[in-house]
Short mmCIF file of C-alpha atoms and ligand atoms in Angstrom, two decimals:
data_model
loop_
_atom_site.label_atom_id
_atom_site.label_comp_id
_atom_site.label_asym_id
_atom_site.label_seq_id
_atom_site.Cartn_x
_atom_site.Cartn_y
_atom_site.Cartn_z
CA MET A 266 38.10 22.70 76.16
CA PRO A 267 37.38 26.35 77.25
CA SER A 268 35.06 24.68 80.08
CA SER A 269 34.84 26.85 82.65
CA ALA A 270 35.92 23.94 84.78
CA HIS A 271 39.58 24.53 83.31
CA LEU A 272 39.69 28.32 83.86
CA LEU A 273 41.08 28.63 87.41
CA THR A 274 41.14 32.09 87.74
CA LEU A 275 40.59 32.40 91.59
CA ALA A 276 36.97 34.04 91.62
CA THR A 277 37.37 33.96 95.15
CA ALA A 278 37.95 37.53 96.73
CA VAL A 279 40.70 35.54 99.07
CA SER A 280 42.53 38.67 97.43
CA SER A 281 40.34 41.21 99.53
CA ALA A 282 41.45 40.26 102.17
CA ALA A 283 41.97 43.79 103.61
CA ALA A 284 38.28 44.86 103.84
CA ALA A 285 35.42 42.50 105.18
CA PHE A 286 32.67 41.91 103.54
CA GLN A 287 29.34 44.18 104.34
CA GLY A 288 26.25 43.82 102.82
CA PHE A 289 22.71 42.20 103.16
CA ASN A 290 20.44 38.90 102.70
CA TYR A 291 18.96 38.21 99.74
CA GLY A 292 15.50 36.24 99.34
CA SER A 293 15.23 34.56 95.83
CA THR A 294 11.02 35.99 96.08
CA PHE A 295 9.59 38.86 97.38
CA THR A 296 6.41 38.30 100.04
CA ASP A 297 3.87 37.16 97.40
CA GLY A 298 6.03 34.47 96.29
CA ARG A 299 7.11 36.05 93.24
CA VAL A 300 10.21 35.15 91.89
CA LYS A 301 12.92 37.94 91.38
CA SER A 302 14.22 38.14 88.06
CA GLN A 303 17.60 39.50 87.34
CA GLN A 304 16.12 42.71 86.76
CA ASP A 305 14.92 42.89 90.48
CA PHE A 306 18.45 41.17 92.03
CA GLU A 307 20.30 44.50 89.98
CA SER A 308 17.88 47.27 91.62
CA GLU A 309 18.29 45.52 95.25
CA PHE A 310 22.40 45.56 94.79
CA LYS A 311 22.19 48.83 93.05
CA THR A 312 19.70 50.26 95.57
CA ALA A 313 21.62 48.92 98.71
CA ALA A 314 25.14 49.92 97.26
CA SER A 315 23.77 53.76 97.50
CA LEU A 316 22.05 53.93 100.37
CA ASP A 317 22.37 57.02 101.96
CA GLY A 318 24.86 57.51 104.58
CA THR A 319 26.68 54.27 103.86
CA ASN A 320 29.71 55.51 101.63
CA GLY A 321 28.44 52.71 99.33
CA GLY A 322 29.81 50.21 101.65
CA PHE A 323 26.76 47.48 101.41
CA THR A 324 27.95 45.74 98.21
CA SER A 325 27.55 42.02 99.43
CA ALA A 326 24.70 39.68 99.14
CA ARG A 327 24.43 36.67 100.90
CA LEU A 328 22.24 33.96 99.42
CA TYR A 329 19.99 31.21 100.46
CA THR A 330 19.82 28.76 97.44
CA MET A 331 22.00 28.54 93.98
CA VAL A 332 18.57 27.77 92.39
CA GLN A 333 16.44 30.25 90.36
CA GLY A 334 12.66 30.01 91.22
CA GLY A 335 10.70 28.52 88.54
CA THR A 336 13.42 25.97 87.22
CA PRO A 337 14.60 22.56 88.28
CA ASN A 338 18.36 23.68 88.93
CA ASP A 339 19.27 27.07 86.69
CA PRO A 340 21.31 29.14 88.84
CA ILE A 341 19.28 31.96 90.45
CA SER A 342 19.32 34.88 88.78
CA ALA A 343 21.22 37.09 91.33
CA ILE A 344 24.26 36.05 90.13
CA PRO A 345 24.72 37.28 87.01
CA ALA A 346 23.15 40.48 88.52
CA ALA A 347 26.09 40.82 91.07
CA ILE A 348 28.65 40.40 88.24
CA SER A 349 26.50 43.04 86.42
CA THR A 350 26.58 45.58 89.41
CA LYS A 351 30.04 44.82 90.64
CA THR A 352 28.40 42.78 94.34
CA SER A 353 30.22 39.85 95.91
CA LEU A 354 28.08 36.84 97.13
CA LEU A 355 27.89 34.81 99.93
CA LEU A 356 26.50 31.59 97.88
CA GLY A 357 24.02 29.69 99.63
CA LEU A 358 22.58 25.82 99.07
CA TRP A 359 19.51 25.29 100.94
CA ALA A 360 19.99 22.12 102.64
CA SER A 361 16.62 20.95 104.51
CA ALA A 362 14.68 19.89 101.81
CA GLY A 363 16.20 16.14 101.71
CA GLU A 364 18.79 14.82 99.33
CA ALA A 365 16.86 14.91 95.63
CA SER A 366 16.58 19.03 96.46
CA PHE A 367 20.17 19.33 97.39
CA LYS A 368 21.56 17.46 94.30
CA ASN A 369 19.67 20.54 92.03
CA GLU A 370 21.49 23.00 94.14
CA LEU A 371 24.48 21.07 93.57
CA ALA A 372 23.22 20.95 90.00
CA ALA A 373 23.26 24.84 89.87
CA LEU A 374 26.33 25.11 91.74
CA GLN A 375 28.07 23.54 88.76
CA LYS A 376 26.07 25.04 86.21
CA THR A 377 27.19 28.47 87.81
CA ILE A 378 30.56 27.26 87.34
CA ASP A 379 30.47 26.18 83.97
CA GLN A 380 28.37 29.55 83.02
CA TYR A 381 29.98 32.16 85.31
CA CYS A 382 33.56 31.44 85.97
CA GLY A 383 35.59 34.04 84.31
CA LYS A 384 33.43 36.56 85.12
CA LEU A 385 33.26 36.10 88.93
CA ASP A 386 36.64 36.86 90.13
CA GLY A 387 36.88 38.67 93.49
CA LEU A 388 33.11 38.21 93.89
CA ILE A 389 32.78 35.33 95.78
CA ALA A 390 32.89 35.73 99.81
CA GLY A 391 32.23 32.20 100.36
CA ILE A 392 29.48 29.50 100.09
CA SER A 393 27.27 28.42 102.72
CA VAL A 394 26.15 24.59 102.88
CA GLY A 395 22.91 25.26 104.07
CA SER A 396 21.01 27.78 106.80
CA GLU A 397 19.45 26.89 110.11
CA ASP A 398 19.32 23.14 109.32
CA LEU A 399 20.68 22.00 112.84
CA TYR A 400 17.86 24.19 114.37
CA ARG A 401 15.59 22.75 112.58
CA ILE A 402 16.10 19.14 113.40
CA SER A 403 16.62 20.14 117.54
CA PRO A 404 13.90 19.37 119.63
CA ILE A 405 12.97 23.81 119.67
CA GLY A 406 13.11 23.72 116.07
CA GLN A 407 10.84 20.61 115.96
CA ALA A 408 8.44 21.80 118.07
CA ALA A 409 8.03 25.21 115.94
CA SER A 410 7.84 23.40 112.97
CA PRO A 411 7.91 19.93 111.38
CA ASP A 412 10.68 20.96 109.36
CA PRO A 413 13.14 17.91 108.37
CA GLY A 414 16.74 20.28 108.55
CA ALA A 415 19.26 18.34 107.95
CA SER A 416 21.41 16.05 110.45
CA PRO A 417 25.31 16.72 111.20
CA ASP A 418 26.10 13.75 108.87
CA THR A 419 24.25 15.04 106.16
CA LEU A 420 25.59 18.33 106.30
CA VAL A 421 29.09 17.01 106.84
CA SER A 422 28.17 14.87 103.23
CA TYR A 423 26.66 17.85 101.73
CA VAL A 424 29.53 19.87 102.40
CA LYS A 425 32.03 17.09 100.84
CA GLN A 426 29.62 16.69 97.94
CA VAL A 427 30.32 21.07 97.26
CA ARG A 428 34.51 20.54 98.17
CA ASP A 429 34.04 18.10 95.46
CA THR A 430 32.06 20.36 92.92
CA ILE A 431 33.78 23.45 93.27
CA LYS A 432 37.40 21.58 92.73
CA GLY A 433 39.56 22.56 90.23
CA SER A 434 37.22 25.23 89.01
CA CYS A 435 37.47 28.91 89.57
CA LEU A 436 35.30 28.47 93.09
CA GLN A 437 37.61 25.89 94.15
CA ASP A 438 39.24 28.28 97.17
CA ALA A 439 35.77 29.78 98.36
CA PRO A 440 36.28 29.04 101.87
CA ILE A 441 33.00 26.63 102.97
CA GLY A 442 30.26 27.34 105.78
CA HIS A 443 27.53 26.74 107.20
CA VAL A 444 24.90 29.09 108.64
CA ASP A 445 22.78 28.42 111.74
CA THR A 446 21.86 30.08 115.35
CA TRP A 447 24.44 29.86 117.71
CA THR A 448 22.41 27.54 120.16
CA VAL A 449 23.27 24.94 117.56
CA TYR A 450 26.65 25.61 117.93
CA VAL A 451 27.53 25.22 121.56
CA ASN A 452 25.69 21.69 121.14
CA GLU A 453 28.68 19.23 121.06
CA THR A 454 26.34 16.71 118.93
CA ASN A 455 27.04 19.04 115.78
CA LYS A 456 30.50 19.80 116.57
CA PRO A 457 31.39 17.57 113.06
CA VAL A 458 30.04 20.26 110.90
CA ILE A 459 31.90 23.09 112.40
CA ASP A 460 35.15 20.24 111.99
CA ALA A 461 33.96 20.18 107.98
CA ILE A 462 34.05 24.02 107.66
CA ASP A 463 35.80 26.91 107.26
CA TRP A 464 33.89 29.64 108.74
CA VAL A 465 31.01 29.83 111.37
CA GLY A 466 27.91 31.51 109.98
CA MET A 467 25.77 33.07 112.97
CA ASP A 468 22.34 34.29 112.87
CA ALA A 469 22.02 36.48 115.99
CA TYR A 470 18.37 38.64 116.64
CA PRO A 471 18.37 40.00 120.64
CA TYR A 472 14.97 40.77 119.53
CA TYR A 473 13.74 36.84 119.61
CA GLU A 474 15.38 36.45 123.01
CA ASN A 475 11.87 37.28 124.45
CA THR A 476 12.20 34.64 127.60
CA LYS A 477 15.24 36.83 128.84
CA PRO A 478 15.36 40.64 129.24
CA ASN A 479 15.56 41.28 125.72
CA GLU A 480 14.83 45.19 126.00
CA LEU A 481 16.59 47.37 123.76
CA SER A 482 19.08 48.42 125.87
CA ASN A 483 20.48 44.89 126.72
CA ALA A 484 20.52 43.78 122.99
CA LYS A 485 23.93 44.68 122.50
CA SER A 486 25.16 42.61 125.36
CA LEU A 487 22.91 39.53 124.46
CA PHE A 488 24.74 39.53 120.45
CA GLN A 489 28.16 39.98 122.12
CA ALA A 490 26.86 36.82 124.39
CA ALA A 491 25.77 35.03 121.35
CA LEU A 492 28.90 35.78 119.18
CA ASP A 493 31.27 35.14 122.10
CA LYS A 494 29.75 31.67 123.04
CA THR A 495 30.35 30.53 119.07
CA LYS A 496 33.95 31.78 119.34
CA GLY A 497 34.17 29.77 122.08
CA VAL A 498 33.46 26.85 119.88
CA SER A 499 34.66 27.62 116.49
CA GLY A 500 37.84 26.20 117.04
CA GLY A 501 39.56 28.74 116.11
CA LYS A 502 37.63 29.01 112.53
CA PRO A 503 36.54 32.48 111.79
CA VAL A 504 32.94 33.56 112.94
CA TRP A 505 30.82 35.79 110.25
CA ILE A 506 27.67 37.45 111.22
CA THR A 507 25.02 36.54 108.68
CA GLU A 508 21.84 37.80 110.12
CA THR A 509 20.95 40.33 112.66
CA GLY A 510 18.93 43.28 112.48
CA TRP A 511 15.98 44.46 114.95
CA PRO A 512 12.53 45.32 113.75
CA VAL A 513 11.31 48.58 112.67
CA SER A 514 7.97 47.61 113.19
CA GLY A 515 5.88 44.81 114.28
CA ASP A 516 4.98 43.18 117.62
CA LYS A 517 6.66 43.45 120.57
CA SER A 518 8.67 40.17 121.45
CA GLY A 519 9.57 39.75 125.28
CA ALA A 520 10.88 43.40 126.20
CA ALA A 521 11.97 44.10 122.73
CA VAL A 522 10.32 46.97 120.84
CA PRO A 523 10.52 47.33 117.27
CA SER A 524 10.68 50.90 116.03
CA THR A 525 12.76 52.37 113.48
CA ASP A 526 14.13 54.50 116.54
CA ASN A 527 15.29 51.10 117.81
CA ALA A 528 16.47 49.74 114.95
CA LYS A 529 19.03 52.37 114.84
CA VAL A 530 20.16 51.94 117.89
CA PHE A 531 20.85 48.23 117.60
CA TRP A 532 22.52 49.38 113.75
CA ASP A 533 24.89 51.91 115.75
CA GLU A 534 25.67 49.84 118.83
CA VAL A 535 25.79 46.36 116.89
CA GLY A 536 26.46 46.88 113.30
CA CYS A 537 28.59 49.84 113.29
CA PRO A 538 31.35 48.57 115.70
CA MET A 539 31.74 45.48 113.47
CA PHE A 540 30.92 47.03 109.62
CA GLY A 541 34.18 47.01 107.64
CA LYS A 542 35.85 44.89 110.32
CA THR A 543 34.09 41.66 110.42
CA ASN A 544 32.16 40.26 107.20
CA VAL A 545 28.51 41.19 108.24
CA TRP A 546 25.33 40.73 106.01
CA TRP A 547 22.57 42.40 108.04
CA PHE A 548 18.72 41.42 107.70
CA THR A 549 18.26 43.58 106.09
CA LEU A 550 17.79 46.09 103.01
CA GLN A 551 14.63 45.11 102.02
CA ASP A 552 11.80 42.77 103.96
CA GLY A 553 8.39 44.18 103.21
CA SER A 554 7.59 44.27 99.12
CA PRO A 555 4.91 44.16 98.26
CA THR A 556 3.57 43.54 101.81
CA THR A 557 5.03 44.06 105.36
CA PRO A 558 5.51 41.86 107.13
CA ASN A 559 5.34 41.47 111.17
CA PRO A 560 7.74 41.84 112.38
CA ALA A 561 9.70 44.17 109.39
CA PHE A 562 13.46 44.81 109.54
CA GLY A 563 13.91 45.81 106.21
CA VAL A 564 16.10 49.25 106.62
CA ILE A 565 13.71 50.56 103.58
CA GLY A 566 10.45 50.26 103.05
CA SER A 567 8.20 48.20 100.64
CA GLU A 568 9.43 50.46 97.45
CA LEU A 569 12.71 50.18 96.60
CA THR A 570 14.56 53.65 97.15
CA THR A 571 17.84 54.84 98.69
CA LYS A 572 16.43 56.76 101.26
CA PRO A 573 16.59 54.47 104.32
CA LEU A 574 13.95 54.53 107.01
CA TYR A 575 16.68 55.39 109.94
CA ASP A 576 19.84 57.19 109.65
CA LEU A 577 22.41 54.18 108.59
CA SER A 578 25.56 56.26 109.00
CA CYS A 579 27.88 55.74 111.40
CA ASP A 580 29.61 58.94 111.59
CA ASN A 581 28.21 59.78 115.29
CA VAL A 582 28.15 56.83 116.58
CA ASP A 583 30.83 55.98 119.88
CA PRO A 584 33.60 54.32 119.61
CA SER A 585 34.21 53.12 122.49
CA PRO A 586 34.03 50.05 124.50
CA SER A 587 31.88 49.61 126.75
CA SER A 588 29.14 52.32 127.41
CA THR A 589 25.76 50.39 127.27
CA SER A 590 23.66 52.16 127.09
CA ALA A 591 20.64 52.18 129.32
CA VAL A 592 18.22 52.93 126.78
CA SER A 593 14.96 51.24 126.80
CA SER A 594 11.99 50.90 124.23
CA SER A 595 12.81 53.79 122.34
CA SER A 596 15.36 55.68 123.33
CA LYS A 597 18.42 57.33 121.74
CA PRO A 598 21.36 56.21 119.74
CA SER A 599 23.62 56.03 122.73
CA SER A 600 25.42 54.13 121.09
CA THR A 601 28.02 51.62 122.01
CA ALA A 602 30.58 50.25 120.07
CA VAL A 603 31.08 46.77 120.56
CA PRO A 604 33.88 46.08 122.38
CA SER A 605 34.65 42.88 120.75
CA ALA A 606 37.96 43.62 119.71
CA SER A 607 38.87 40.43 119.67
CA SER A 608 35.54 39.26 118.17
CA SER A 609 35.95 41.30 115.00
CA ALA A 610 39.70 40.27 114.71
CA GLN A 611 38.36 36.63 113.80
CA SER A 612 35.77 36.80 112.25
CA GLU A 613 36.98 38.98 109.58
CA GLN A 614 39.14 37.00 107.42
CA PRO A 615 37.43 33.45 105.65
CA SER A 616 40.29 31.68 105.24
CA THR A 617 41.40 29.34 107.97
CA SER A 618 43.74 32.08 109.90
CA SER A 619 41.78 33.09 113.30
CA ALA A 620 43.20 34.67 115.76
CA ASP A 621 42.15 33.94 119.40
CA SER A 622 39.83 30.90 118.93
CA GLY A 623 38.05 30.93 120.65
CA SER A 624 38.35 32.64 124.10
CA GLY A 625 35.26 33.69 123.85
CA SER A 626 35.02 34.49 127.34
CA GLY A 627 35.89 37.97 126.62
CA SER A 628 34.85 40.92 127.96
CA VAL A 629 30.70 39.86 127.83
CA SER A 630 31.00 36.42 128.75
CA ASN A 631 32.51 36.69 132.02
CA SER A 632 30.90 39.52 133.13
CA ALA A 633 27.40 38.32 131.82
CA PRO A 634 26.29 35.48 133.92
CA ALA A 635 23.58 35.08 132.48
CA ALA A 636 25.50 34.23 129.31
CA THR A 637 23.00 34.95 127.18
CA THR A 638 23.30 34.07 123.93
CA THR A 639 20.95 34.96 121.76
CA ALA A 640 20.10 32.60 119.24
CA GLN A 641 19.24 32.74 116.65
CA GLY A 642 18.47 32.70 113.48
CA GLY A 643 15.76 34.64 114.74
CA SER A 644 14.70 31.33 116.19
CA VAL A 645 16.07 30.44 119.01
CA SER A 646 16.94 32.79 122.01
CA SER A 647 18.63 31.05 124.61
CA SER A 648 19.91 32.08 127.76
CA ALA A 649 23.11 30.19 129.62
CA PRO A 650 22.84 30.76 133.06
CA ALA A 651 25.54 28.97 134.79
CA PRO A 652 28.35 28.24 133.62
CA GLY A 653 28.95 24.72 132.96
CA THR A 654 25.13 24.21 131.86
CA THR A 655 23.15 26.48 130.13
CA VAL A 656 19.98 26.78 130.30
CA SER A 657 18.25 27.82 127.53
CA THR A 658 15.45 29.24 127.01
CA VAL A 659 14.79 29.13 123.29
CA VAL A 660 11.70 30.95 121.85
CA VAL A 661 10.71 28.57 118.68
CA PRO A 662 9.75 30.24 115.82
CA PRO A 663 8.80 27.58 113.36
CA PRO A 664 11.75 28.38 110.85
CA VAL A 665 10.89 28.39 107.74
CA GLY A 666 7.75 28.48 105.87
CA GLY A 667 6.30 27.32 109.44
CA ASN A 668 5.68 23.91 107.21
CA THR A 669 8.59 22.66 106.05
CA SER A 670 7.46 20.07 104.23
CA SER A 671 6.47 22.02 101.48
CA ALA A 672 9.51 23.36 100.94
CA GLY A 673 11.36 20.16 100.04
CA GLY A 674 8.98 17.88 100.93
CA SER A 675 5.92 17.96 100.08
CA VAL A 676 6.74 19.41 96.79
CA PRO A 677 8.22 16.93 94.59
CA THR A 678 11.48 18.26 95.19
CA GLY A 679 13.49 19.55 92.01
CA THR A 680 10.38 19.37 89.81
CA ASN A 681 8.41 21.67 90.87
CA PRO A 682 10.12 24.99 90.58
CA ALA A 683 7.27 26.85 92.87
CA GLY A 684 8.10 23.31 95.11
CA GLN A 685 11.54 24.29 95.06
CA PRO A 686 13.28 26.05 98.23
CA THR A 687 13.90 29.26 96.29
CA ALA A 688 11.98 30.83 97.94
CA PRO A 689 14.63 31.66 100.71
CA THR A 690 13.59 35.26 100.62
CA GLY A 691 15.40 36.75 102.52
CA THR A 692 12.49 38.73 103.49
CA GLY A 693 11.20 37.40 106.60
CA ALA A 694 8.81 36.56 104.42
CA GLN A 695 5.39 36.68 106.26
CA PRO A 696 3.86 33.46 107.50
CA THR A 697 1.54 33.04 104.52
CA ALA A 698 4.81 33.81 102.70
CA SER A 699 5.62 31.73 99.69
CA PRO A 700 3.65 28.86 98.85
CA SER A 701 7.37 27.41 97.98
CA SER A 702 8.29 27.80 101.75
CA ILE A 703 10.54 30.05 102.01
CA PRO A 704 13.45 28.16 103.59
CA THR A 705 14.79 31.67 104.89
CA ALA A 706 16.06 31.52 108.15
CA ALA A 707 15.02 34.74 108.23
CA ALA A 708 11.37 33.38 106.93
CA GLY A 709 11.00 31.27 109.82
CA ARG A 710 12.15 33.39 112.44
CA VAL A 711 9.74 36.16 110.48
CA ASN A 712 7.06 33.94 110.13
CA SER A 713 7.38 31.97 113.72
CA ILE A 714 7.06 34.76 115.46
CA GLY A 715 4.06 36.29 114.01
CA ALA A 716 2.83 32.97 114.76
CA ALA A 717 3.27 33.21 117.76
CA ALA A 718 6.12 31.56 118.82
CA VAL A 719 6.70 28.90 121.72
CA ALA A 720 8.86 29.21 124.56
CA ILE A 721 10.60 26.46 125.40
CA VAL A 722 13.57 26.21 128.19
CA MET A 723 15.90 23.63 127.32
CA ALA A 724 18.65 22.11 128.89
CA ALA A 725 22.02 22.31 127.12
CA ALA A 726 25.18 21.33 128.24
CA VAL A 727 27.68 23.61 127.26
CA ILE A 728 31.23 23.18 127.41
C1 NAG B 1061 21.70 18.49 119.75
O1 NAG B 1061 21.85 18.33 118.26
C2 NAG B 1061 21.97 17.49 117.47
C3 NAG B 1061 22.25 16.99 116.59
O2 NAG B 1061 21.99 18.23 115.67
C4 NAG B 1061 20.14 17.08 117.97
O3 NAG B 1061 19.81 15.90 117.79
C5 NAG B 1061 19.61 17.76 119.65
O4 NAG B 1061 18.23 17.60 119.52
C6 NAG B 1061 20.38 18.54 120.13
N1 NAG B 1061 20.11 18.78 121.21
C7 NAG B 1061 19.28 20.00 121.73
C8 NAG B 1061 19.42 20.04 123.39
O5 NAG B 1061 18.99 20.58 120.81
C1 NAG B 1062 2.57 19.88 105.97
O1 NAG B 1062 2.12 20.59 105.20
C2 NAG B 1062 1.51 19.43 104.48
C3 NAG B 1062 1.43 20.15 102.59
O2 NAG B 1062 0.49 21.08 103.07
C4 NAG B 1062 0.12 19.03 104.84
O3 NAG B 1062 0.23 17.97 104.37
C5 NAG B 1062 0.97 18.29 106.41
O4 NAG B 1062 -0.11 17.87 106.91
C6 NAG B 1062 1.81 19.60 107.22
N1 NAG B 1062 2.43 19.15 108.18
C7 NAG B 1062 1.74 19.58 109.60
C8 NAG B 1062 2.90 19.31 110.66
O5 NAG B 1062 1.36 21.07 109.89
#
């Protein structure tokens, strides 16, 4: 009975408690919809680990789906690619395409256990049940797209199903979390989801917070505010940065201007202080192959290369806190370190530890009356003025590929590979992108924006 289910080798990287996970988001398809093969993933992972200026630190990959495109429920080829390249994984189960589709995600998870347990030791950072599903069912999310998303109850049920699936397997200790925009976490109705998970994954893009002063010089504080807000409601659970980044090209979003120089500043001010201290999956390595989306976030262009579009070295970053640079669109990297001493502390480790739970009131929140919070997933942005109430302006980009129904809806779930939510292209996919409706948060975000984001002001009760 060599069933892998019996191999209780802790595949989780619990032991790697020392260092934080650091890497990028990886979609399952290219911008033209072509499904990535194991070799494609291996090439991407090797490139990420060899990027000039990074000292080989980007060795983790966040995935959006467990299912390989073109199959009903075979494990995504990124898994064997990660094994062969020693890349750690934040596995993800696409949860916005309905129950039948989710069953295939679970089946792929089970097959992963059956086929790869014994080879995953130390490679699993965690498992995310869903990606921006709560954002999709929110009013703003619905306004932007008919994507069904998933309710808090549904996600809680899915989390339980995942726990049942990994129980007794090599993945049993993998911390389970959920990825969404900060705005949904501060919505009390969604608290059951936070209660059900081990870590909270936050997507935050100041670039998309275009109803607020989101010029580059304010980006760092917008990001910090989102992080503080999320920590404030995480109940002490670790907050992981599952997506953030600044576009290297594309249209302006409010006062945010895409450019490689600006992406470099954001990398220095927001990324560098967190790398190695907090689990971070940046958006992203590459989102423009073969075509370049608008906006484009990739640190490399359409061809795989270890030479990034801008300097990724953090060597010259000023570690001093608060020096918020007043940089405008194209300013110099007057780096500012993220003052989040507290923040990083918590997010680091997966397990249930956590330090100051949520005092999210740290530096930023107090100081910034406008507690802005960024939202996210690229999709939402919001600002939170008053202490008690938050008026968030959310820019709603149609999450996922625009019409979610295609993700799981229109397409006979499970059956049609193409219809699979497999396309979570981390590549912020173009609006047109995928036929398979890219379940990517990123995709959505990108799409939406490109498609003209709708700004909605919503009042949300904030704790
Ligand atoms: C709060 O969350 C619930 C459940 O996800 C959702 O139905 C509701 O629309 C959300 N409220 C706002 C203002 O987003
Ligand atoms: C979503 O896409 C499906 C399939 O293309 C289409 O039938 C449906 O009308 C679309 N829904 C919306 C709201 O655009």
